[in-house]
Short mmCIF file of C-alpha atoms in Angstrom, two decimals:
data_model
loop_
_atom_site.label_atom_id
_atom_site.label_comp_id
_atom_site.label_asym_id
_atom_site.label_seq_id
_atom_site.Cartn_x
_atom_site.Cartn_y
_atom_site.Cartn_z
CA UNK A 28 0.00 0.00 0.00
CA UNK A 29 1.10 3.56 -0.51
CA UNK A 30 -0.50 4.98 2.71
CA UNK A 31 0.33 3.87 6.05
CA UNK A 32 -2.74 1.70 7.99
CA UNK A 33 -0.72 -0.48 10.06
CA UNK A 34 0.25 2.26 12.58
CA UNK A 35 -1.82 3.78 15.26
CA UNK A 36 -0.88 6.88 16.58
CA UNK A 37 0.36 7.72 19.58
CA UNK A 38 -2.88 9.74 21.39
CA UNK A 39 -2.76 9.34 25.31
CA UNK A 40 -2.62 12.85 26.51
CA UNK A 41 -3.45 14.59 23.40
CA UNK A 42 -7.03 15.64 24.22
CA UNK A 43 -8.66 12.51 22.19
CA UNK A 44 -12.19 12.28 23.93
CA UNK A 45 -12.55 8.27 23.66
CA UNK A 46 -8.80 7.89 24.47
CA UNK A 47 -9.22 10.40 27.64
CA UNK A 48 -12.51 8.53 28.62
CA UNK A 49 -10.58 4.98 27.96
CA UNK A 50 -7.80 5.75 30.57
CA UNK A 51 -10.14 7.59 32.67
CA UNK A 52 -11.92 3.83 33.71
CA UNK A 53 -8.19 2.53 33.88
CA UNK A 54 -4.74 4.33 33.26
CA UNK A 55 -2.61 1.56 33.60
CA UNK A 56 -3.82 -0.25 30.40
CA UNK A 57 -1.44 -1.93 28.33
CA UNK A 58 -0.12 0.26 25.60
CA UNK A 59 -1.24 -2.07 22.80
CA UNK A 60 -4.86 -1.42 24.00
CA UNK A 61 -6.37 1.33 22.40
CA UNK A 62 -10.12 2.45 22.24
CA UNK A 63 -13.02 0.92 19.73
CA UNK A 64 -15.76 3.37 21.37
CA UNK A 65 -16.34 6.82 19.30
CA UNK A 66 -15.98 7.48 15.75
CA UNK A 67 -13.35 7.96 14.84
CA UNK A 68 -9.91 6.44 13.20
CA UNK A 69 -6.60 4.69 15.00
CA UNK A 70 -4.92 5.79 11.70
CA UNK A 71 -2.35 8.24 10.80
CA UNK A 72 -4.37 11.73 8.48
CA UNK A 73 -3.49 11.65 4.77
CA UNK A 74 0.04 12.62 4.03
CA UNK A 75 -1.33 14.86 1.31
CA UNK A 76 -3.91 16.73 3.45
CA UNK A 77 -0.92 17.00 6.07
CA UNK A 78 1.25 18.78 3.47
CA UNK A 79 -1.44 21.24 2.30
CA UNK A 80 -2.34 22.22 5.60
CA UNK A 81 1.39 23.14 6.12
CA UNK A 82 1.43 24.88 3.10
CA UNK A 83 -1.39 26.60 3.93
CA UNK A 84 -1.02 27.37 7.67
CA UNK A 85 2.21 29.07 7.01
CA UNK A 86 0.95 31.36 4.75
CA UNK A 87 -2.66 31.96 5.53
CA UNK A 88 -3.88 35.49 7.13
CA UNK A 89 -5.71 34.20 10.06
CA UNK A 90 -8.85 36.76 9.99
CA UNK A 91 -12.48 36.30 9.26
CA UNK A 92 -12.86 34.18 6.46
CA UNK A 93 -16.12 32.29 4.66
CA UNK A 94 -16.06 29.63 1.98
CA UNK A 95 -13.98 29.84 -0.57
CA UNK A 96 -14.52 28.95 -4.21
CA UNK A 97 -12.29 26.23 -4.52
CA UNK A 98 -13.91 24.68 -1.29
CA UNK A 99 -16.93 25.09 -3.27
CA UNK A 100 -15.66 23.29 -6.23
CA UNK A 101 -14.17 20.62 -4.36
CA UNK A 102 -17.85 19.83 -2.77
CA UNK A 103 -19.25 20.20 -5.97
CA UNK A 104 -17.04 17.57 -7.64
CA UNK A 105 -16.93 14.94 -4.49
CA UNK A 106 -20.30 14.69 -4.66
CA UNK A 107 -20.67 14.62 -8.17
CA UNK A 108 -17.78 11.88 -8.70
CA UNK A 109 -18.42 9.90 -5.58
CA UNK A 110 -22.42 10.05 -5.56
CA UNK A 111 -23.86 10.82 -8.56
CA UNK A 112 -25.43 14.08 -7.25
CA UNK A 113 -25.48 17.29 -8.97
CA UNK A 114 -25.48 19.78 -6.68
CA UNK A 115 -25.41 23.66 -7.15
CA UNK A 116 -23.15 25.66 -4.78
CA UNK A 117 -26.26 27.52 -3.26
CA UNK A 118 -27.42 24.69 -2.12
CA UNK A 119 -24.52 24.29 0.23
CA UNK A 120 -25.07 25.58 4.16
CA UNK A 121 -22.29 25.11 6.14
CA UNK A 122 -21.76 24.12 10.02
CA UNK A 123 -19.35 22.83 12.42
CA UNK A 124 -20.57 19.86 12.41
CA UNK A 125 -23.62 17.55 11.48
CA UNK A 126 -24.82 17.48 15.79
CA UNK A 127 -24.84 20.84 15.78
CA UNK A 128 -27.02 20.60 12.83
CA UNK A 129 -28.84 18.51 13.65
CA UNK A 130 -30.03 20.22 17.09
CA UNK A 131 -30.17 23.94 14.40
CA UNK A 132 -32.52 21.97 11.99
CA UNK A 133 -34.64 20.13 14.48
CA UNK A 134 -35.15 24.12 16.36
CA UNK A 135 -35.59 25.81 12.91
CA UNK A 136 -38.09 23.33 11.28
CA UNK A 137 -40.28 22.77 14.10
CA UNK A 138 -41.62 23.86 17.75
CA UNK A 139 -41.74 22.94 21.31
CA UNK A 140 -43.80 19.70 21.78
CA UNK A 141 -43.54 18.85 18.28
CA UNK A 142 -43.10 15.30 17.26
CA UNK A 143 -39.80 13.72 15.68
CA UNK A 144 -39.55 10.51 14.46
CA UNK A 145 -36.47 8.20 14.56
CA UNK A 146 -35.88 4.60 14.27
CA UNK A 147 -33.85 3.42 17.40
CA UNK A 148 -31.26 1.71 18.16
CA UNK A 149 -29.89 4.94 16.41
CA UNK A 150 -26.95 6.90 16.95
CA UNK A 151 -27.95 8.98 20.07
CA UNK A 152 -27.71 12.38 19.25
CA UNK A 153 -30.90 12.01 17.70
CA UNK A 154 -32.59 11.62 20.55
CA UNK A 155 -30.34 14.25 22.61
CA UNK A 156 -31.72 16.85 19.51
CA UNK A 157 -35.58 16.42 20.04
CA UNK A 158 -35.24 15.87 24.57
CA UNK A 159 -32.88 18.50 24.45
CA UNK A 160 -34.74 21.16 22.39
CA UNK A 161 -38.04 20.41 23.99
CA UNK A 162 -39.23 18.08 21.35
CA UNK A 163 -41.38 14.85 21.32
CA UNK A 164 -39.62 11.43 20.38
CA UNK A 165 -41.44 9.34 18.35
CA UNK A 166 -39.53 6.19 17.84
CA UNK A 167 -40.31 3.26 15.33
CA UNK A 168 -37.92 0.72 16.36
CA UNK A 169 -35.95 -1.17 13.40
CA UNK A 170 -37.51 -4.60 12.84
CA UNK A 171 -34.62 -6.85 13.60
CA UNK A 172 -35.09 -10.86 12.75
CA UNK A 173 -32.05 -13.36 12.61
CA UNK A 174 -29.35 -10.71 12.76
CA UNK A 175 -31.30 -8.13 10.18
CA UNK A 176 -32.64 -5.10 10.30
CA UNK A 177 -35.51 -3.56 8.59
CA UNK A 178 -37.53 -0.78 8.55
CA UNK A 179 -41.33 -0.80 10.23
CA UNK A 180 -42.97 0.87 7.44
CA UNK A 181 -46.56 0.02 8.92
CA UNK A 182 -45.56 1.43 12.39
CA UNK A 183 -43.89 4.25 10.15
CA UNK A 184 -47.17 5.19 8.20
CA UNK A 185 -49.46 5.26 11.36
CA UNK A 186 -46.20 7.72 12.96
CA UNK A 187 -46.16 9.81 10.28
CA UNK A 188 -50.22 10.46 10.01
CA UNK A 189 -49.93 11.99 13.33
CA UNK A 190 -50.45 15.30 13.13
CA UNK A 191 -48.19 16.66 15.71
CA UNK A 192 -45.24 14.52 14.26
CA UNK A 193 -43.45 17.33 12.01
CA UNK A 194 -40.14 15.69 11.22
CA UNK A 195 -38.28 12.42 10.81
CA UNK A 196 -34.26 12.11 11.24
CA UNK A 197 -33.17 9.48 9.00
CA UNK A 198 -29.53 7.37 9.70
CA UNK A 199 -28.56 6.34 6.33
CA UNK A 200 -26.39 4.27 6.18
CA UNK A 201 -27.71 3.50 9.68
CA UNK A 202 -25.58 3.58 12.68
CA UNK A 203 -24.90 1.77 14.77
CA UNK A 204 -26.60 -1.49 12.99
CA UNK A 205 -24.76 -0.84 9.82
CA UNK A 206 -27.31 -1.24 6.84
CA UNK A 207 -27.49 0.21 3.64
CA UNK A 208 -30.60 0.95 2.71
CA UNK A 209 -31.50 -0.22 -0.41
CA UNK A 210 -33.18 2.10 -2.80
CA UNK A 211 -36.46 0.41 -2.41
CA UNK A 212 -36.89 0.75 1.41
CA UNK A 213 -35.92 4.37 0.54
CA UNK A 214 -38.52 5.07 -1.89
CA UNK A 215 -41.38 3.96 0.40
CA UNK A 216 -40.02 6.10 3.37
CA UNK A 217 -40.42 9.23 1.69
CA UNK A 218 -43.48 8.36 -0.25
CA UNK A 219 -44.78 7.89 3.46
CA UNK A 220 -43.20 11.30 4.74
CA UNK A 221 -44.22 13.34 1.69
CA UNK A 222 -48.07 12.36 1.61
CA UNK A 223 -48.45 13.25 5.56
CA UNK A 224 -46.19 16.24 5.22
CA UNK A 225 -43.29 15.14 7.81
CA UNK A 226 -39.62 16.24 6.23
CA UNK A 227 -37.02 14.15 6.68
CA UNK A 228 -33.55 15.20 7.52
CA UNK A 229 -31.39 12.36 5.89
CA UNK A 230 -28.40 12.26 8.06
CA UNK A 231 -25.79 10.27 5.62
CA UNK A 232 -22.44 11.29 7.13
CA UNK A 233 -21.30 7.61 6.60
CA UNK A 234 -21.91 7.41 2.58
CA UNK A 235 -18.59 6.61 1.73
CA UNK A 236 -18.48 3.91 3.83
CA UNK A 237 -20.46 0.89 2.08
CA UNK A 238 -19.07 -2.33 1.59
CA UNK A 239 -18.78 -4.75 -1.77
CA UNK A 240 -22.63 -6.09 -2.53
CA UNK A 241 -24.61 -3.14 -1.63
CA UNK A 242 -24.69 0.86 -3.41
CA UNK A 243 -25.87 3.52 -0.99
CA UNK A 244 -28.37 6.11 -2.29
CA UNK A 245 -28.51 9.67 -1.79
CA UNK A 246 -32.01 10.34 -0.55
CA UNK A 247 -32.00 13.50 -2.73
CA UNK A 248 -31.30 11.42 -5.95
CA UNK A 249 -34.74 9.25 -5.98
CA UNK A 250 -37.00 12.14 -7.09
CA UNK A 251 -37.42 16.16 -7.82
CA UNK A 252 -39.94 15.82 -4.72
CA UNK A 253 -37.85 14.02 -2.27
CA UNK A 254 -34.47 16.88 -3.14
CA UNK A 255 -36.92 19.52 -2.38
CA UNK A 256 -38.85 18.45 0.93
CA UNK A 257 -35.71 17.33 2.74
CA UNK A 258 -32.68 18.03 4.10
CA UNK A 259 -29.44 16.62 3.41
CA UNK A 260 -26.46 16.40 6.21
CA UNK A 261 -22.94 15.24 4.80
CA UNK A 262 -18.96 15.50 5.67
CA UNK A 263 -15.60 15.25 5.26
CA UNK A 264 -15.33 14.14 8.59
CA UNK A 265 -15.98 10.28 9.05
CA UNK A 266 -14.29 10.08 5.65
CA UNK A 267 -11.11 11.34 6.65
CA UNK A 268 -11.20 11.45 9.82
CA UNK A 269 -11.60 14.72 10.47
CA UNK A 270 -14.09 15.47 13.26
CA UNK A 271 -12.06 17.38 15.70
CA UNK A 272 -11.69 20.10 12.70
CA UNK A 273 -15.85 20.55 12.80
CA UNK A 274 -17.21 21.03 9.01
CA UNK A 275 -19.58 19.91 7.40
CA UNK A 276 -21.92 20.21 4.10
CA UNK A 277 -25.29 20.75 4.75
CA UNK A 278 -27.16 20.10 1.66
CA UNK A 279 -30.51 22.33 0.92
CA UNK A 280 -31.99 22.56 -2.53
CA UNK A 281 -35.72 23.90 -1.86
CA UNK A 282 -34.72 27.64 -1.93
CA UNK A 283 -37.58 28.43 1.01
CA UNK A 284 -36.12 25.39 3.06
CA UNK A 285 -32.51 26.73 2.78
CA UNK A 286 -33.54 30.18 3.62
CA UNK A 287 -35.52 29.58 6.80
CA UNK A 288 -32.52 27.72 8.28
CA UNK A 289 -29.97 30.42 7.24
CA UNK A 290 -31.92 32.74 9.30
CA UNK A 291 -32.24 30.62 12.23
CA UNK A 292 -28.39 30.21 11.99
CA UNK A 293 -28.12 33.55 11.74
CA UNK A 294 -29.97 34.01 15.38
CA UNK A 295 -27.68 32.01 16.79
CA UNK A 296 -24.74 33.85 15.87
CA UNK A 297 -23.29 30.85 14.14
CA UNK A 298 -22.24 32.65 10.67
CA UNK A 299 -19.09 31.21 9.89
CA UNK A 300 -16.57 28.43 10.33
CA UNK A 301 -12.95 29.10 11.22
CA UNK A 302 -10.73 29.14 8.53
CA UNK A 303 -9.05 26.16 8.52
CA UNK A 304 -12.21 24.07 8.09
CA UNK A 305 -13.01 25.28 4.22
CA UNK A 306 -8.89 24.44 3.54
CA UNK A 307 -9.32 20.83 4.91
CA UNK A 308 -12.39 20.18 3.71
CA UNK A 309 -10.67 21.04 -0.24
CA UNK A 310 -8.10 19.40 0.60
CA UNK A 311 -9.95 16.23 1.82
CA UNK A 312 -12.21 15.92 -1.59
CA UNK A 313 -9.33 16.87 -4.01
CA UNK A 314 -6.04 15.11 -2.80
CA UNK A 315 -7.00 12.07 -0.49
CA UNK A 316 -8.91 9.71 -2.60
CA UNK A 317 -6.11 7.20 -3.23
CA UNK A 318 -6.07 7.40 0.86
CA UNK A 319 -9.58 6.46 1.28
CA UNK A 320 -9.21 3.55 -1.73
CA UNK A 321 -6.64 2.09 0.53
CA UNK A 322 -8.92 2.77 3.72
CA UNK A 323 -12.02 0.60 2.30
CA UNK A 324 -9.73 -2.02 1.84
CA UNK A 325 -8.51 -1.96 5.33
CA UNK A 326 -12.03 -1.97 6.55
CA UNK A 327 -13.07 -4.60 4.68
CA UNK A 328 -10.55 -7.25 5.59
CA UNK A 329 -10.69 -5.89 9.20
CA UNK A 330 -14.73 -6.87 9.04
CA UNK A 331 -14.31 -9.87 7.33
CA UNK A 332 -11.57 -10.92 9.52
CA UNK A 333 -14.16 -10.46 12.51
CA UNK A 334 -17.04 -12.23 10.80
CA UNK A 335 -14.79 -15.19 10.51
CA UNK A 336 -13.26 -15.24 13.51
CA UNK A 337 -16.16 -14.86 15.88
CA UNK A 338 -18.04 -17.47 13.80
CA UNK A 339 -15.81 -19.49 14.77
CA UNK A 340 -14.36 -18.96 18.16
CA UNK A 341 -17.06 -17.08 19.75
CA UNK A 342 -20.49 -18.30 18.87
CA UNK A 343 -22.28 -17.02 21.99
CA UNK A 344 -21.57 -13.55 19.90
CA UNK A 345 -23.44 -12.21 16.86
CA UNK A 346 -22.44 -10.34 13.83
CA UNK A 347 -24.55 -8.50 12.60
CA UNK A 348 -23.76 -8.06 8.89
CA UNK A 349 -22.09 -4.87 8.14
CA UNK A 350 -22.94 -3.33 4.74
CA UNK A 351 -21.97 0.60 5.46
CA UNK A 352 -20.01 2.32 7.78
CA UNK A 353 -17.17 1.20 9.95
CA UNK A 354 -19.10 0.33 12.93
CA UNK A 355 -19.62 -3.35 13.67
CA UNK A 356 -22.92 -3.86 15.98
CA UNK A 357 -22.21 -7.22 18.05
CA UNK A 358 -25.52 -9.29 19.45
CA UNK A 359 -24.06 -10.37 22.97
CA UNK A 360 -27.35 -10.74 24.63
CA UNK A 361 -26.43 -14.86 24.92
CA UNK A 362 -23.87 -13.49 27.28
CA UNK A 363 -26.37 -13.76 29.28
CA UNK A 364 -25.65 -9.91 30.65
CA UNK A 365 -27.21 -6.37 29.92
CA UNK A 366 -26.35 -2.74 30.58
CA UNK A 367 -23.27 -1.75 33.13
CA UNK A 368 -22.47 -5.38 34.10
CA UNK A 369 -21.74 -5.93 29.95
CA UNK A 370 -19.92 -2.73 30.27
CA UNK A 371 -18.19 -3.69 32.91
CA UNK A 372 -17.09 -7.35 32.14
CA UNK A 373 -16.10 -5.96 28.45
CA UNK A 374 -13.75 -3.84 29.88
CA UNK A 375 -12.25 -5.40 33.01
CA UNK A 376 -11.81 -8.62 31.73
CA UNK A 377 -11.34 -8.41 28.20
CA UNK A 378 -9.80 -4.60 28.41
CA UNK A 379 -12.21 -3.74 25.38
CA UNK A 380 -13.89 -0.31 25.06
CA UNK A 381 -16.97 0.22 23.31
CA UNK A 382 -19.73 2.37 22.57
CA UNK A 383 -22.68 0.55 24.51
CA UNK A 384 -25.43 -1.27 22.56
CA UNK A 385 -27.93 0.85 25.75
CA UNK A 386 -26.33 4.47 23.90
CA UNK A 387 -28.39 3.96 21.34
CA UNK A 388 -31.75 2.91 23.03
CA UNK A 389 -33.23 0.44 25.23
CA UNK A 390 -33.43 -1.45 22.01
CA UNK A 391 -29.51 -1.69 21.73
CA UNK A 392 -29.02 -3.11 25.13
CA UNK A 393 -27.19 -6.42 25.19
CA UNK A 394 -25.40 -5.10 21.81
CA UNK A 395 -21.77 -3.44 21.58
CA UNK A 396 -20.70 -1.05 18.86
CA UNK A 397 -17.41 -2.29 18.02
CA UNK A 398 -15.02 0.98 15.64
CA UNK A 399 -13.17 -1.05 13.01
CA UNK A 400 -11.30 2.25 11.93
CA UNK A 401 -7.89 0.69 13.47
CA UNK A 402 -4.53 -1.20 12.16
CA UNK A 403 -5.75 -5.03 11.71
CA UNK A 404 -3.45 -6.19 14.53
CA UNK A 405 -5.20 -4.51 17.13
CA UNK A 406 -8.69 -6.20 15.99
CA UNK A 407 -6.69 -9.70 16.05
CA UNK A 408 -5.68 -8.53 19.79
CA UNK A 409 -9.03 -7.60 20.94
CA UNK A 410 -10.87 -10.60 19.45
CA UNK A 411 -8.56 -12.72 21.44
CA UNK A 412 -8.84 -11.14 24.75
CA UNK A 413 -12.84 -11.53 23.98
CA UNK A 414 -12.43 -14.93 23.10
CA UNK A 415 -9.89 -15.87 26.60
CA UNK A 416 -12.50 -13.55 29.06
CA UNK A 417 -16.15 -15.48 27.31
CA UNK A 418 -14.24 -18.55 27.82
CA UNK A 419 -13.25 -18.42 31.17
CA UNK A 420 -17.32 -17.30 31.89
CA UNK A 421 -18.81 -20.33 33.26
CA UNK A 422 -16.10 -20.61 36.16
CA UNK A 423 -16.70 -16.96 37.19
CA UNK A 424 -20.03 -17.35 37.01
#
C-alpha cells in the first residue's frame, strides 16, 4: 500500500475524547490497548492533506474568512464523482458539524412539543436533539429478525399520520446497525413522509463507507420531490477522519427550506466556520482519494476478519452483517448480561472499550458497537482477549 494503515498513533494525553474517557476507567492499560468506542480512526491523516495544511497554515492570514470557491468546487465535484449528485453551490449551508445541525434543523423546522420521528437503536444524538430542544420522540424501532434489520414501514405510516409529528431524522447508512438501505426501502419512506407532510432530515455522514454487494443512495437522488422536501447532512469528517476540525456540508436545494434555516443560523450567531475548516475540507475531496481507496480495503478485511473469527471462536456472539459504515454492531445478549455489568465485564476482563449497545436505546441493550477504523493487529488482539474472558465465563459465574 502507498498509505500507512498499520500504525496507530500515539494519542494518550493529546485531548482525544474516547482515548481520555478509555484511561479515565483505567490508566494503567497496556499500551497495545487502544479504544473501539467513538468514531473515529486509530490511523495516521493523509500525508497529502498534512502537506497542504502546512502549506497553507504558514501562509494563511488568520482573519475572518467564509467559503472559498475552490472549497466550493471541491464539494461540488466529491459529490458529483463519488455520488452521482449534482449539486449547485447555493445549495450548500455550512456548520461545524452535522450534531450541531442537527439540534439547528430540528429548532428551525419545528416547535416545542412537536413530534420527531427516529428509528432506534440509532446513533444517540438524535434523541439528545428532540429531549434536548423540547421536542417529542417518536420512535419506530428497526424490525430486527435473525441478525437483520428492517424498517417498520406500517408502524412508520401510522407515525407519520400523526399530526403533531413534524419531522423524521433518517440514519442512512444507519448507525450503529450498519445497513445500507437499499433504494427500495428508501422510496417507500419518503413516499410515506411526503403524503403526511413530515420532512425528513437524511443524516448520511457515513456514505462513503459501504461495503462490496450493496450501493448507498442519496435520498436526494430518488425524485425532484424528495431533493426539495428534505434536508441533506454530509462530511468530510468520518471520511477522513476529520471530526475534531468541525465542518460539514449541509445540503438544501428547496430555496424556502434553505432560507428559513440560514436565518435561524443567523440568530444564533453561528455565521461562519474558522478558517481552517473550508482548507481541509478542499483538501480532503481533491487530494486524499487514493487514501480512502486504501482505507475501504482496510475496513473490509478488518470486518471480514471479525465475521470469521467470531463465527468461529465465539459463537455465543453475533455479527450483525455490516454493509456501510465502519461500525460493527455485536448481538451479545447470549452473554447472558445487559447494561453496566456488559460494560463492565467488556472492559475489566477483556480490556475492550466500546460504545454501549444501551447508547443507542433500550433497544440496543445487550449489543456493543465495536469501531473497526484501526490497524488489523489490534482487531486480532481484541478478538482474542474476547475470546480468553467469554471462555473463562462459566467458572466466574
Amino acid at each position: 500500500m502507498q498509505y500507512d494503515f498499520s500504525t496507530a498513533p500515539n494519542r494518550r494525553g493529546t485531548g482525544s475524547t474516547k482515548w481520555d474517557a478509555m484511561l479515565k476507567v483505567n490508566p494503567n492499560l497496556p499500551k497495545n490497548v487502544i479504544p473501539f468506542s467513538v468514531a473515529d480512526m486509530e490511523f495516521p491523516n493523509p500525508q497529502p492533506m498534512l502537506e497542504g495544511m502546512a502549506e497553507f497554515a504558514g501562509h494563511a492570514v488568520y482573519g475572518y474568512t467564509g467559503p472559498t470557491q475552490a472549497y466550493y468546487d471541491a464539494v461540488l465535484h466529491f459529490m458529483r464523482e463519488r455520488h452521482h449528485w449534482d449539486i449547485q453551490k447555493d445549495w450548500i449551508v455550512t456548520s461545524p458539524g452535522v450534531v450541531p445541525a442537527l439540534f439547528s434543523l430540528v429548532k428551525a423546522f419545528s416547535q416545542p412539543g412537536d413530534g420527531v420521528i427516529i428509528m432506534r437503536p440509532v446513533y444517540y444524538p438524535f434523541s439528545m436533539a428532540i429531549e434536548q430542544t423540547g421536542r417529542t420522540l417518536c420512535n419506530v424501532p428497526l424490525i430486527e429478525q435473525d441478525g437483520h434489520y428492517s424498517m417498520d414501514f406500517n408502524a412508520l405510516e401510522a407515525a407519520a399520520r400523526q399530526p403533531e409529528n413534524k419531522l423524521m431524522i433518517l440514519c442512512s447508512p444507519h448507525n450503529p446497525v450498519g445497513r445500507v438501505w437499499t433504494r427500495a426501502e428508501l422510496e417507500q419512506l419518503v413516499s410515506i413522509c411526503n403524503r403526511n407532510g413530515v420532512m425528513v432530515i437524511s443524516d448520511e455522514i457515513h456514505f462513503d463507507f459501504v461495503f462490496p454487494g450493496h450501493q448507498h443512495t442519496v435520498l436526494a437522488t430518488l425524485s425532484e420531490e424528495a431533493a426539495q422536501n428534505n434536508v441533506f447532512c454530509t462530511a468530510p469528517s468520518k471520511t477522513f477522519n476529520l471530526g475534531g476540525v468541525q465542518v460539514s456540508n449541509i445540503i438544501i436545494p428547496n430555496e424556502s427550506l434553505r432560507r428559513r434555516f440560514l436565518d435561524y443560523l443567523k440568530s444564533t450567531g453561528m455565521i461562519m466556520l474558522n478558517l481552517f475548516s473550508y482548507k481541509i475540507c478542499e483538501l480532503a475531496y481533491n487530494r486524499c482519494g487514493a487514501w480512502y481507496e486504501e482505507l475501504m480495503q482496510v475496513l473490509d478485511e478488518n470486518r471480514r476478519l471479525m465475521a470469521a473469527y467470531i463465527s468461529e471462536h465465539i459463537p455465543q456472539i453475533k455479527v450483525v452483517p455490516l454493509e456501510g459504515t465502519y461500525l460493527q454492531w455485536l448481538d451479545c445478549r447470549a452473554l447472558g448480561m445487559r447494561g453496566k455489568e456488559l460494560e463492565t465485564f467488556m472492559q475489566e476482563k477483556a480490556q475492550l472499550f466500546f460504545d454501549e449497545g444501551s447508547m443507542f436505546g433500550p433497544e440496543g441493550d445487550g449489543f456493543e458497537r465495536w469501531n473497526l477504523a484501526c490497524p488489523t493487529r489490534y482487531i486480532q488482539e481484541g478478538l482474542e482477549r474476547l475470546r480468553a474472558a467469554v471462555a473463562a465465563l462459566p467458572a466466574q459465574r
